[in-house]
Amino acid sequence: MATRHARRIYAGGIPARATEVEIANFFNDIITRALAPVRLDGPPVLKVYLNSEKCYAFIEFPTIELCTACM
C-alpha cells in the first residue's frame, strides 16, 4: 500500500466507451509482447482505475520496476 503511488501510471485520452477490463487486457497484451521471451509470475496489470467521464485511467502494476519500464 505504501508504494501504490509509485506503481501507477496515468493514461489520458481513453475512449469514452472503454471499460476497465479492456484497458487491462490492452496493457497486459502490450507489456507481455514487449517483455518476450521473459515470463512474469502473473498479469502485468493489477488494477485499472477508470474515470470514463474525463477519459483517463490509472493503471496499477505489481512492482515499481515494471511501472517504470512502462513509462
XYZ file of C-alpha atoms in Angstrom, residues 4-68:
65
model
C 0.889 2.287 -4.640
C 1.561 5.805 -5.966
C 4.891 4.634 -7.422
C 3.318 1.585 -9.077
C 0.715 3.524 -11.091
C 0.800 5.334 -14.397
C -1.641 7.869 -15.773
C -3.142 7.192 -19.197
C -5.095 10.021 -20.806
C -7.205 10.074 -23.929
C -9.042 6.869 -23.079
C -12.041 6.300 -25.400
C -15.324 7.156 -23.674
C -16.767 3.652 -24.125
C -13.668 1.788 -22.906
C -14.003 -0.469 -19.869
C -11.526 -1.306 -17.129
C -11.267 -4.863 -18.450
C -10.487 -3.683 -21.998
C -7.798 -1.307 -20.748
C -6.232 -4.019 -18.559
C -6.281 -6.506 -21.463
C -4.672 -3.949 -23.787
C -1.834 -3.139 -21.383
C -1.344 -6.805 -20.448
C -1.005 -7.720 -24.127
C 1.414 -4.889 -24.956
C 3.610 -5.474 -21.907
C 3.712 -9.248 -22.410
C 4.810 -8.769 -26.029
C 7.418 -6.165 -25.081
C 8.963 -8.392 -22.416
C 9.019 -11.570 -24.539
C 10.576 -14.080 -24.003
C 10.636 -13.118 -20.292
C 7.646 -14.517 -18.406
C 6.000 -12.807 -15.444
C 4.500 -14.680 -12.496
C 1.104 -13.079 -13.075
C -0.554 -10.481 -15.255
C 1.361 -7.196 -15.536
C -1.695 -5.080 -14.630
C -3.105 -5.426 -11.117
C -5.964 -2.951 -11.407
C -7.332 -0.152 -13.551
C -8.977 2.909 -12.021
C -11.077 4.431 -14.812
C -12.728 7.842 -14.942
C -14.822 7.483 -18.104
C -16.333 10.976 -17.800
C -12.931 12.629 -18.039
C -11.382 9.953 -20.289
C -8.404 8.949 -18.161
C -7.255 5.954 -16.166
C -4.625 4.988 -13.636
C -3.055 1.593 -14.321
C -1.551 -0.176 -11.305
C 1.330 -2.647 -11.641
C 2.731 -5.179 -9.156
C 6.192 -3.593 -8.935
C 7.771 -0.155 -9.177
C 10.266 -1.536 -11.693
C 7.560 -2.723 -14.073
C 5.750 0.603 -13.760
C 8.954 2.485 -14.523
